[in-house]
Amino acid sequence: MSYRPSASLKSVASTLAELISNGSRDEKAIEQLLGQLAANENVTPAEEYREMTAAAAGNTDIGIWQRTDEDGKVYYRRNVHKQLEWGLWASVHEIPPKGNKRRILLFGESAARTVFYDPGFNLAMELESIFAGITDMADVEIIDLARTSMLMRDLLPLMKASIALEPDAVLVFAGNNWVFQLHEQGYDYQQLLEIYQQQEMEGIKAFMEAEMKKIVIEGLSQINTTFIAQQTPVVFIIPEFNLVDWKSHELERILPALPDTRTAAWLAAREVAEQTDLQCNPVAFAAAAREMVAADPSNPYGYELLADYYVSVNQLEEARKCLETARDTILFNRSSKSMPRRLKVIRETILSHAQDYGITTLDMEEVFKSAYDGQLPDRRLFLDNCHLTLDGVKAVARHAAAALTRTLTGKDFQAAGITTAGIIPGHEVLAHAHFGAAIYNMHYGQPQEIILYHCARAYALFPEIRQIMMKYIDFSTRMASTLLCKSFEELIAEENLKQYMGGYTLRHPRNNKLMDVPLINAITAVLQENGIDIEPEVTALRVQEHAVGETKTDLLTSCYSQNSYHNFFVKSKPAFFEARHTKSSFYFVGDGSRHLSFELVYRTRNNSEQATPVRIFVNGRETPVAELPATDTWTPFTFVIDQPLINKGLNELRISWPYTPQPLTIEGQMTADAFLNALFPAIGEISNLNVMSASLQ
Amino acid sequence: MDFPDSLGLLYSTITSYLGFGVNDGEYKVMGLAPYGNPLYTDKIRALITEEGKGQFRLDMKYFDFLAGKRMYSDYLSELFGRPPREEDAAMDQFYIDVARSMQKVLEEILIAKASYLYETTGEENLCMAGGVALNCVANGQVLRNTPFRQLFVQPAANDAGGAIGAAALAHVELTGSRPRKEKLQHVYLGPAFSAGEINKLLKATSIQYTDYRGNRSGLLEHTASKLNEGKVIGWFQGRMEFGPRSLGSRSILADPRSPLMRDRINAMVKKREGFRPFAPAILDKRATEHFDLDHPSPFMLETCQVVSPLDLPAITHVDGSARVQTVHRETNERFYELLRAFDRLTGCPILLNTSFNIKGEPIVCTPEDAVRCFITTDIDCLILGDFILDREENNLELLKLLLMHDVVRQSGITHDVYTFV
């Protein structure tokens, strides 16, 4: 893939060049233009897929399948030139010519792909299995055109191309990825700033929701034009979200530039909430959570805590509202890796407009409420944010089969009338799904508890999965890129990662590898519970690969400074580490035999003499190992941590930054990055953080 | 000279007209020039107004880079009577002659500038910087056609050299004093990797390799032997070079005597135009036996005629010239010893030396970069510090397939127009 600068960047560069060539002394204008250029890092479109969809729109390909004419019949076979993305589609080599069977096309995203089970089990298989047991539907085949990471702009051309498959009906299970369409289209950031200044985050939210609504209506309109207008019925499954078990990441909880004293209020309320036992003092807990919501309504954390309270007092509808609001806070663009989700505005827009476009809807929120007696969706239905468990898939499949049966037969047929149990995948498939979920939850910063849960389920279902877990530990812990590791190569060669989208999605950008510590710790704990002690082995490998020695180890390297793939939403990243929340954590590995010396070059955004100092802690100890003054100039600082405080193996250095309110100021030209940097200001920055053996200094 | 009257932008504009990328294709124009005749120097001169003393102004009618879309305007095609060459189109003689003409005018302007500077200063030493100063053919002409006795070009004379200015400024700000004046001995200023680090990487992979730690002579003799067998070697040693030239730290090496070697390397690694020559690296003390060179050339920044009694087709350009690197024991001992080992084995103290990278990617920096390049190309052996990886001892097909899935984030610099960022 190659990335090109946007066209707008060229015109900015030209304006700058003209100013310079004219001998302009307007330093402010020049500085603004330079800032604008710096802020506009290249957009990184998935060009390979764009090419694919362009091809689909312009020629006869359908997704990865290429048209082949043989003996007067039309086959679609996988295109070897698109082999790199085969793992994102159904593992089907050929789509045969339409025969006597009625044909239903399945479109959708990774949830429809049945990620983590596929190709061992998927929604299309389950539907065919169900149809086989329904009178009048046994002659139905499902053509599975769902693709992992399908975006709306790619879905609609694919639908148009698929007309050639002569569908009798269409099933769409999409919407989780539609929010990305919103982020892709760009905005007038001056307008957003004005909205924020007048109406704060509520105004931004209303604006974003209005934009999202337009996108959804346009999508429905195109589905209507493509299928309904051609007399092909469409059933649309509106996804649900794992409200209970998918938590916001700390980067999604950073504070915006709040007016007045609300920053302090939010921070104080958070401290109260985190220190209050919900069971012992629910009223104080709820009051603190409400204060957080009041101080920063754009922040998911307050809503999540308030939902905990409502759940504790069995007010599930109130809890649902809180969790839905928390879910929808990704409209505020804090993290570039806020995961797919169906927003409230998407559901409501589909429900209110689908009928106008002749589209039948199946609302999973209502289906799950009904099936689970109004309980909130959680790990029983979801493996992560939006990918369904076996039970979840089966519930969706039964209701979708019923809706399609009604559509194709005209008969009143309900899901309750389905008698078949469908497909029952083997324990190995189920175990792989849970292990895949553990990986995914970890990469997107979910709590240790849920990672542990999925690892435990995986092992309980299929203890042999331990071999795969051990290889995972091996390639994750090594410094070498994952793709180069022998253990990873073996997993690919033996097809042990095929349920994790073929395994290739575990590749990481160069110089951006994670150590996957939470997952490795979870695996270690699960095996320990089952009488297998791998701790010494893991520690030895960590020491071998990462132990701090006589040369400097750079703790800003991704494997030490990152624990998930969350990144602040801006496109242009500075060449130094930025902290936007109060705690920054860094791993380092000790060999247990030496004092270690740390070099830090840092600055904060607050240099007042009264400011709280920057504090540095090690391994969760309450007493800081160093205290540094707040300063807004780059300042070097060195400190030593004595050997007794350092574990053999993994250690954690935590920096606690002082947080003070900051005015909303836009530096230079208004761009997306300038807007976001101003809205969510960095509070601490580090240009160097090195550690080495102290004894040889 | 003030912006936009830039010799570099003039050269880049013609580079773009000839179908090569701006910022990365100028050296191809230089390499193409000897195949042509200077039939269009009048057209090139029409693009500028010469003002004496090497000064000139661009006639902006022919240039469009200020608009930010492309380098040249439609008037340039009108002037030449031919449309711009498409990137992958065949290279016909007209475009080759334009390249030759551009190079000739460039050399004339530089000679005029240098002559003026000599007349003004009376100094015997000339220093040049900027991307144009990497035009080693022109540098040779300047040295031969002006009274200057010595020419120094800072080896990272292109935009990368801005880092030196930034460092100098920081030095002045932090210490209050000017940086010390010392002769630049070498450019091995980049990162180095210990044998332990390299071994750790190799152990993580499935690749078979031989450990020569503690056996340097064995490593050098084995490498020399492989080179003599006609093998293409990836050579990764010590600190990386600063600047655009590989000078024996991150290099692809081969036997310069083989008539097939240039095409072989182009096909297996570089995937580049066949007309471009590869450069020779030679033991410093033997340089005059093989090249018309009377002074050290440690940075490969000038050309000279090949006068060797040996037949050296892989490094000799069509005009009989070569872009020589003299290798000195004091600054790159291991590379020097390899050349000696090859000389002992073959009687040839010269190796073909080209940058260790794949077309479109930067020169490898880390051991992992080198291993990736080794896997994804057809390089025969990789000498990675004290370790030797031999393709014949490995099946790298699956690793190659895996690396096809790698996400490569390419530079944001566009090559259609000079990017002022």
Short mmCIF file of N, CA and C in Angstrom, two decimals, chain A residues 484-594:
data_model
loop_
_atom_site.label_atom_id
_atom_site.label_comp_id
_atom_site.label_asym_id
_atom_site.label_seq_id
_atom_site.Cartn_x
_atom_site.Cartn_y
_atom_site.Cartn_z
N LEU A 484 8.46 -12.26 11.43
CA LEU A 484 9.74 -12.94 11.26
C LEU A 484 9.94 -14.08 12.26
N CYS A 485 9.10 -14.15 13.26
CA CYS A 485 9.34 -15.12 14.33
C CYS A 485 9.00 -16.54 13.89
N LYS A 486 9.87 -17.44 14.26
CA LYS A 486 9.68 -18.85 13.91
C LYS A 486 8.36 -19.38 14.48
N SER A 487 8.06 -19.02 15.71
CA SER A 487 6.84 -19.51 16.35
C SER A 487 5.60 -19.04 15.59
N PHE A 488 5.63 -17.82 15.11
CA PHE A 488 4.49 -17.32 14.32
C PHE A 488 4.42 -18.04 12.98
N GLU A 489 5.56 -18.21 12.37
CA GLU A 489 5.63 -18.91 11.07
C GLU A 489 5.03 -20.31 11.21
N GLU A 490 5.35 -20.96 12.31
CA GLU A 490 4.83 -22.32 12.53
C GLU A 490 3.31 -22.31 12.69
N LEU A 491 2.80 -21.32 13.41
CA LEU A 491 1.35 -21.23 13.59
C LEU A 491 0.63 -21.02 12.26
N ILE A 492 1.24 -20.21 11.41
CA ILE A 492 0.65 -19.97 10.09
C ILE A 492 0.72 -21.24 9.25
N ALA A 493 1.90 -21.86 9.26
CA ALA A 493 2.10 -23.06 8.43
C ALA A 493 1.13 -24.17 8.85
N GLU A 494 0.86 -24.26 10.14
CA GLU A 494 -0.03 -25.31 10.63
C GLU A 494 -1.49 -24.86 10.67
N GLU A 495 -1.76 -23.69 10.16
CA GLU A 495 -3.12 -23.12 10.09
C GLU A 495 -3.77 -23.04 11.46
N ASN A 496 -2.98 -22.75 12.46
CA ASN A 496 -3.53 -22.65 13.81
C ASN A 496 -4.18 -21.30 14.10
N LEU A 497 -4.00 -20.35 13.21
CA LEU A 497 -4.58 -19.03 13.44
C LEU A 497 -5.66 -18.71 12.41
N LYS A 498 -6.16 -19.74 11.74
CA LYS A 498 -7.09 -19.43 10.65
C LYS A 498 -8.37 -18.78 11.17
N GLN A 499 -8.75 -19.06 12.42
CA GLN A 499 -9.94 -18.40 12.96
C GLN A 499 -9.65 -16.97 13.40
N TYR A 500 -8.37 -16.59 13.41
CA TYR A 500 -8.05 -15.19 13.69
C TYR A 500 -7.75 -14.49 12.35
N MET A 501 -8.74 -14.54 11.48
CA MET A 501 -8.65 -13.93 10.15
C MET A 501 -7.40 -14.38 9.41
N GLY A 502 -7.09 -15.66 9.57
CA GLY A 502 -5.94 -16.23 8.89
C GLY A 502 -4.63 -16.00 9.62
N GLY A 503 -4.67 -15.18 10.66
CA GLY A 503 -3.45 -14.91 11.45
C GLY A 503 -2.70 -13.70 10.96
N TYR A 504 -2.91 -13.30 9.72
CA TYR A 504 -2.13 -12.20 9.16
C TYR A 504 -2.47 -10.88 9.85
N THR A 505 -3.63 -10.79 10.43
CA THR A 505 -3.99 -9.54 11.09
C THR A 505 -3.18 -9.32 12.36
N LEU A 506 -2.42 -10.34 12.77
CA LEU A 506 -1.54 -10.15 13.93
C LEU A 506 -0.26 -9.41 13.56
N ARG A 507 -0.06 -9.16 12.28
CA ARG A 507 1.11 -8.36 11.91
C ARG A 507 0.92 -6.96 12.48
N HIS A 508 2.01 -6.29 12.67
CA HIS A 508 1.95 -4.94 13.25
C HIS A 508 2.81 -4.04 12.38
N PRO A 509 2.54 -2.74 12.39
CA PRO A 509 3.42 -1.85 11.63
C PRO A 509 4.85 -1.99 12.14
N ARG A 510 5.80 -1.78 11.25
CA ARG A 510 7.20 -1.86 11.68
C ARG A 510 7.44 -0.92 12.85
N ASN A 511 8.23 -1.36 13.77
CA ASN A 511 8.58 -0.59 14.96
C ASN A 511 7.37 -0.24 15.81
N ASN A 512 6.35 -1.07 15.74
CA ASN A 512 5.18 -0.80 16.58
C ASN A 512 4.64 -2.10 17.17
N LYS A 513 5.56 -2.90 17.68
CA LYS A 513 5.15 -4.18 18.27
C LYS A 513 4.77 -3.96 19.74
N LEU A 514 3.80 -4.72 20.19
CA LEU A 514 3.43 -4.71 21.60
C LEU A 514 3.98 -5.98 22.25
N MET A 515 4.15 -5.94 23.57
CA MET A 515 4.60 -7.14 24.28
C MET A 515 3.42 -8.00 24.72
N ASP A 516 2.22 -7.48 24.56
CA ASP A 516 1.01 -8.24 24.90
C ASP A 516 1.04 -8.75 26.34
N VAL A 517 1.51 -7.92 27.23
CA VAL A 517 1.67 -8.33 28.63
C VAL A 517 0.36 -8.79 29.27
N PRO A 518 -0.74 -8.06 29.12
CA PRO A 518 -1.98 -8.52 29.79
C PRO A 518 -2.40 -9.92 29.34
N LEU A 519 -2.25 -10.20 28.06
CA LEU A 519 -2.65 -11.52 27.56
C LEU A 519 -1.70 -12.60 28.08
N ILE A 520 -0.43 -12.31 28.05
CA ILE A 520 0.54 -13.31 28.51
C ILE A 520 0.36 -13.58 30.00
N ASN A 521 0.09 -12.53 30.73
CA ASN A 521 -0.20 -12.74 32.16
C ASN A 521 -1.46 -13.58 32.36
N ALA A 522 -2.45 -13.36 31.52
CA ALA A 522 -3.70 -14.12 31.64
C ALA A 522 -3.46 -15.60 31.31
N ILE A 523 -2.72 -15.85 30.24
CA ILE A 523 -2.41 -17.24 29.87
C ILE A 523 -1.65 -17.91 31.01
N THR A 524 -0.67 -17.18 31.53
CA THR A 524 0.15 -17.73 32.63
C THR A 524 -0.75 -18.10 33.82
N ALA A 525 -1.68 -17.20 34.14
CA ALA A 525 -2.56 -17.45 35.28
C ALA A 525 -3.47 -18.65 35.04
N VAL A 526 -4.01 -18.75 33.83
CA VAL A 526 -4.92 -19.86 33.52
C VAL A 526 -4.17 -21.20 33.58
N LEU A 527 -3.00 -21.22 33.00
CA LEU A 527 -2.23 -22.47 33.03
C LEU A 527 -1.82 -22.80 34.47
N GLN A 528 -1.49 -21.77 35.22
CA GLN A 528 -1.13 -21.98 36.63
C GLN A 528 -2.30 -22.63 37.38
N GLU A 529 -3.49 -22.13 37.13
CA GLU A 529 -4.69 -22.70 37.78
C GLU A 529 -4.88 -24.17 37.40
N ASN A 530 -4.39 -24.52 36.25
CA ASN A 530 -4.53 -25.90 35.79
C ASN A 530 -3.26 -26.72 36.02
N GLY A 531 -2.45 -26.23 36.93
CA GLY A 531 -1.29 -27.00 37.37
C GLY A 531 -0.08 -26.93 36.47
N ILE A 532 -0.06 -25.95 35.57
CA ILE A 532 1.09 -25.83 34.66
C ILE A 532 1.77 -24.49 34.93
N ASP A 533 2.97 -24.54 35.43
CA ASP A 533 3.67 -23.31 35.80
C ASP A 533 4.63 -22.89 34.69
N ILE A 534 4.22 -21.87 33.94
CA ILE A 534 5.11 -21.39 32.86
C ILE A 534 5.79 -20.08 33.24
N GLU A 535 5.53 -19.62 34.44
CA GLU A 535 6.09 -18.33 34.87
C GLU A 535 7.62 -18.26 34.70
N PRO A 536 8.35 -19.28 35.15
CA PRO A 536 9.82 -19.19 34.99
C PRO A 536 10.23 -19.11 33.51
N GLU A 537 9.51 -19.82 32.69
CA GLU A 537 9.82 -19.82 31.25
C GLU A 537 9.55 -18.44 30.64
N VAL A 538 8.43 -17.86 31.03
CA VAL A 538 8.07 -16.54 30.50
C VAL A 538 9.08 -15.50 30.99
N THR A 539 9.41 -15.56 32.26
CA THR A 539 10.37 -14.60 32.81
C THR A 539 11.73 -14.75 32.13
N ALA A 540 12.15 -15.97 31.94
CA ALA A 540 13.46 -16.19 31.30
C ALA A 540 13.47 -15.61 29.88
N LEU A 541 12.37 -15.81 29.16
CA LEU A 541 12.32 -15.28 27.79
C LEU A 541 12.30 -13.76 27.81
N ARG A 542 11.55 -13.18 28.74
CA ARG A 542 11.51 -11.71 28.83
C ARG A 542 12.90 -11.16 29.16
N VAL A 543 13.58 -11.82 30.09
CA VAL A 543 14.92 -11.36 30.46
C VAL A 543 15.86 -11.49 29.27
N GLN A 544 15.78 -12.63 28.61
CA GLN A 544 16.65 -12.85 27.44
C GLN A 544 16.44 -11.77 26.38
N GLU A 545 15.20 -11.42 26.14
CA GLU A 545 14.90 -10.50 25.05
C GLU A 545 15.00 -9.03 25.44
N HIS A 546 14.65 -8.72 26.69
CA HIS A 546 14.44 -7.30 27.02
C HIS A 546 15.23 -6.79 28.22
N ALA A 547 15.96 -7.63 28.91
CA ALA A 547 16.57 -7.17 30.18
C ALA A 547 17.45 -5.95 29.96
N VAL A 548 17.30 -4.98 30.83
CA VAL A 548 18.11 -3.77 30.74
C VAL A 548 19.55 -4.12 31.11
N GLY A 549 20.47 -3.64 30.32
CA GLY A 549 21.87 -3.95 30.55
C GLY A 549 22.73 -2.72 30.52
N GLU A 550 23.88 -2.85 29.92
CA GLU A 550 24.85 -1.77 29.96
C GLU A 550 24.64 -0.72 28.88
N THR A 551 23.80 -1.05 27.91
CA THR A 551 23.47 -0.05 26.90
C THR A 551 22.05 0.45 27.16
N LYS A 552 21.77 1.60 26.62
CA LYS A 552 20.47 2.22 26.91
C LYS A 552 19.31 1.46 26.27
N THR A 553 18.27 1.29 27.03
CA THR A 553 17.02 0.78 26.48
C THR A 553 16.04 1.94 26.42
N ASP A 554 15.46 2.14 25.25
CA ASP A 554 14.54 3.26 25.03
C ASP A 554 13.13 2.84 25.42
N LEU A 555 12.64 3.37 26.52
CA LEU A 555 11.32 2.96 26.99
C LEU A 555 10.18 3.62 26.23
N LEU A 556 10.50 4.50 25.28
CA LEU A 556 9.44 5.05 24.43
C LEU A 556 9.13 4.12 23.26
N THR A 557 9.94 3.08 23.10
CA THR A 557 9.65 2.07 22.08
C THR A 557 8.27 1.47 22.35
N SER A 558 7.56 1.14 21.30
CA SER A 558 6.16 0.73 21.45
C SER A 558 5.98 -0.43 22.42
N CYS A 559 6.89 -1.40 22.39
CA CYS A 559 6.68 -2.58 23.23
C CYS A 559 6.77 -2.24 24.71
N TYR A 560 7.40 -1.12 25.07
CA TYR A 560 7.48 -0.72 26.48
C TYR A 560 6.47 0.36 26.84
N SER A 561 6.06 1.15 25.85
CA SER A 561 5.22 2.31 26.17
C SER A 561 3.76 2.12 25.81
N GLN A 562 3.42 1.05 25.09
CA GLN A 562 2.04 0.84 24.68
C GLN A 562 1.53 -0.52 25.14
N ASN A 563 0.27 -0.53 25.49
CA ASN A 563 -0.33 -1.78 25.92
C ASN A 563 -1.54 -2.14 25.06
N SER A 564 -1.83 -1.28 24.11
CA SER A 564 -2.96 -1.55 23.21
C SER A 564 -2.70 -0.76 21.93
N TYR A 565 -3.61 -0.91 20.98
CA TYR A 565 -3.46 -0.18 19.71
C TYR A 565 -4.16 1.17 19.72
N HIS A 566 -4.65 1.59 20.89
CA HIS A 566 -5.28 2.91 20.95
C HIS A 566 -4.24 4.00 20.74
N ASN A 567 -4.60 4.94 19.90
CA ASN A 567 -3.77 6.12 19.69
C ASN A 567 -4.67 7.33 19.62
N PHE A 568 -4.14 8.46 20.03
CA PHE A 568 -4.93 9.68 19.94
C PHE A 568 -5.29 9.92 18.48
N PHE A 569 -6.45 10.52 18.25
CA PHE A 569 -7.05 10.52 16.92
C PHE A 569 -6.28 11.32 15.88
N VAL A 570 -5.41 12.20 16.27
CA VAL A 570 -4.76 13.08 15.29
C VAL A 570 -3.93 12.27 14.29
N LYS A 571 -3.84 12.79 13.08
CA LYS A 571 -3.08 12.10 12.04
C LYS A 571 -1.59 12.37 12.18
N SER A 572 -1.25 13.59 12.55
CA SER A 572 0.16 13.96 12.62
C SER A 572 0.65 13.81 14.06
N LYS A 573 1.58 12.88 14.23
CA LYS A 573 2.09 12.62 15.58
C LYS A 573 3.44 13.32 15.75
N PRO A 574 3.67 13.91 16.91
CA PRO A 574 4.99 14.49 17.14
C PRO A 574 6.03 13.39 17.35
N ALA A 575 7.28 13.79 17.33
CA ALA A 575 8.36 12.81 17.47
C ALA A 575 8.65 12.52 18.94
N PHE A 576 7.71 12.85 19.81
CA PHE A 576 7.91 12.57 21.23
C PHE A 576 6.63 12.01 21.82
N PHE A 577 6.74 11.51 23.02
CA PHE A 577 5.61 10.88 23.69
C PHE A 577 4.71 11.97 24.29
N GLU A 578 3.42 11.80 24.10
CA GLU A 578 2.46 12.75 24.67
C GLU A 578 1.54 12.03 25.64
N ALA A 579 1.35 12.61 26.80
CA ALA A 579 0.39 12.06 27.76
C ALA A 579 -0.82 12.99 27.81
N ARG A 580 -1.98 12.40 27.61
CA ARG A 580 -3.20 13.21 27.67
C ARG A 580 -4.06 12.83 28.85
N HIS A 581 -3.62 11.83 29.58
CA HIS A 581 -4.30 11.53 30.83
C HIS A 581 -3.25 11.47 31.94
N THR A 582 -3.69 11.30 33.13
CA THR A 582 -2.80 11.58 34.27
C THR A 582 -1.77 10.50 34.54
N LYS A 583 -1.95 9.32 33.96
CA LYS A 583 -1.00 8.26 34.26
C LYS A 583 -0.40 7.70 32.97
N SER A 584 0.92 7.65 32.92
CA SER A 584 1.61 7.01 31.78
C SER A 584 2.42 5.85 32.33
N SER A 585 2.26 4.70 31.71
CA SER A 585 2.96 3.52 32.21
C SER A 585 3.97 3.01 31.18
N PHE A 586 5.09 2.55 31.69
CA PHE A 586 6.14 2.01 30.83
C PHE A 586 6.64 0.70 31.45
N TYR A 587 6.80 -0.30 30.61
CA TYR A 587 7.40 -1.54 31.09
C TYR A 587 8.92 -1.47 30.96
N PHE A 588 9.61 -2.14 31.85
CA PHE A 588 11.02 -2.46 31.63
C PHE A 588 11.27 -3.81 32.27
N VAL A 589 12.32 -4.48 31.80
CA VAL A 589 12.61 -5.83 32.27
C VAL A 589 13.95 -5.82 32.99
N GLY A 590 13.94 -6.31 34.21
CA GLY A 590 15.18 -6.37 34.99
C GLY A 590 15.69 -7.81 35.04
N ASP A 591 16.99 -7.93 35.23
CA ASP A 591 17.53 -9.29 35.40
C ASP A 591 17.71 -9.61 36.88
N GLY A 592 17.29 -8.67 37.75
CA GLY A 592 17.28 -8.92 39.18
C GLY A 592 18.61 -8.71 39.86
N SER A 593 19.60 -8.19 39.13
CA SER A 593 20.93 -8.14 39.73
C SER A 593 21.51 -6.74 39.83
N ARG A 594 20.78 -5.73 39.39
CA ARG A 594 21.46 -4.43 39.34
C ARG A 594 20.51 -3.26 39.60
#
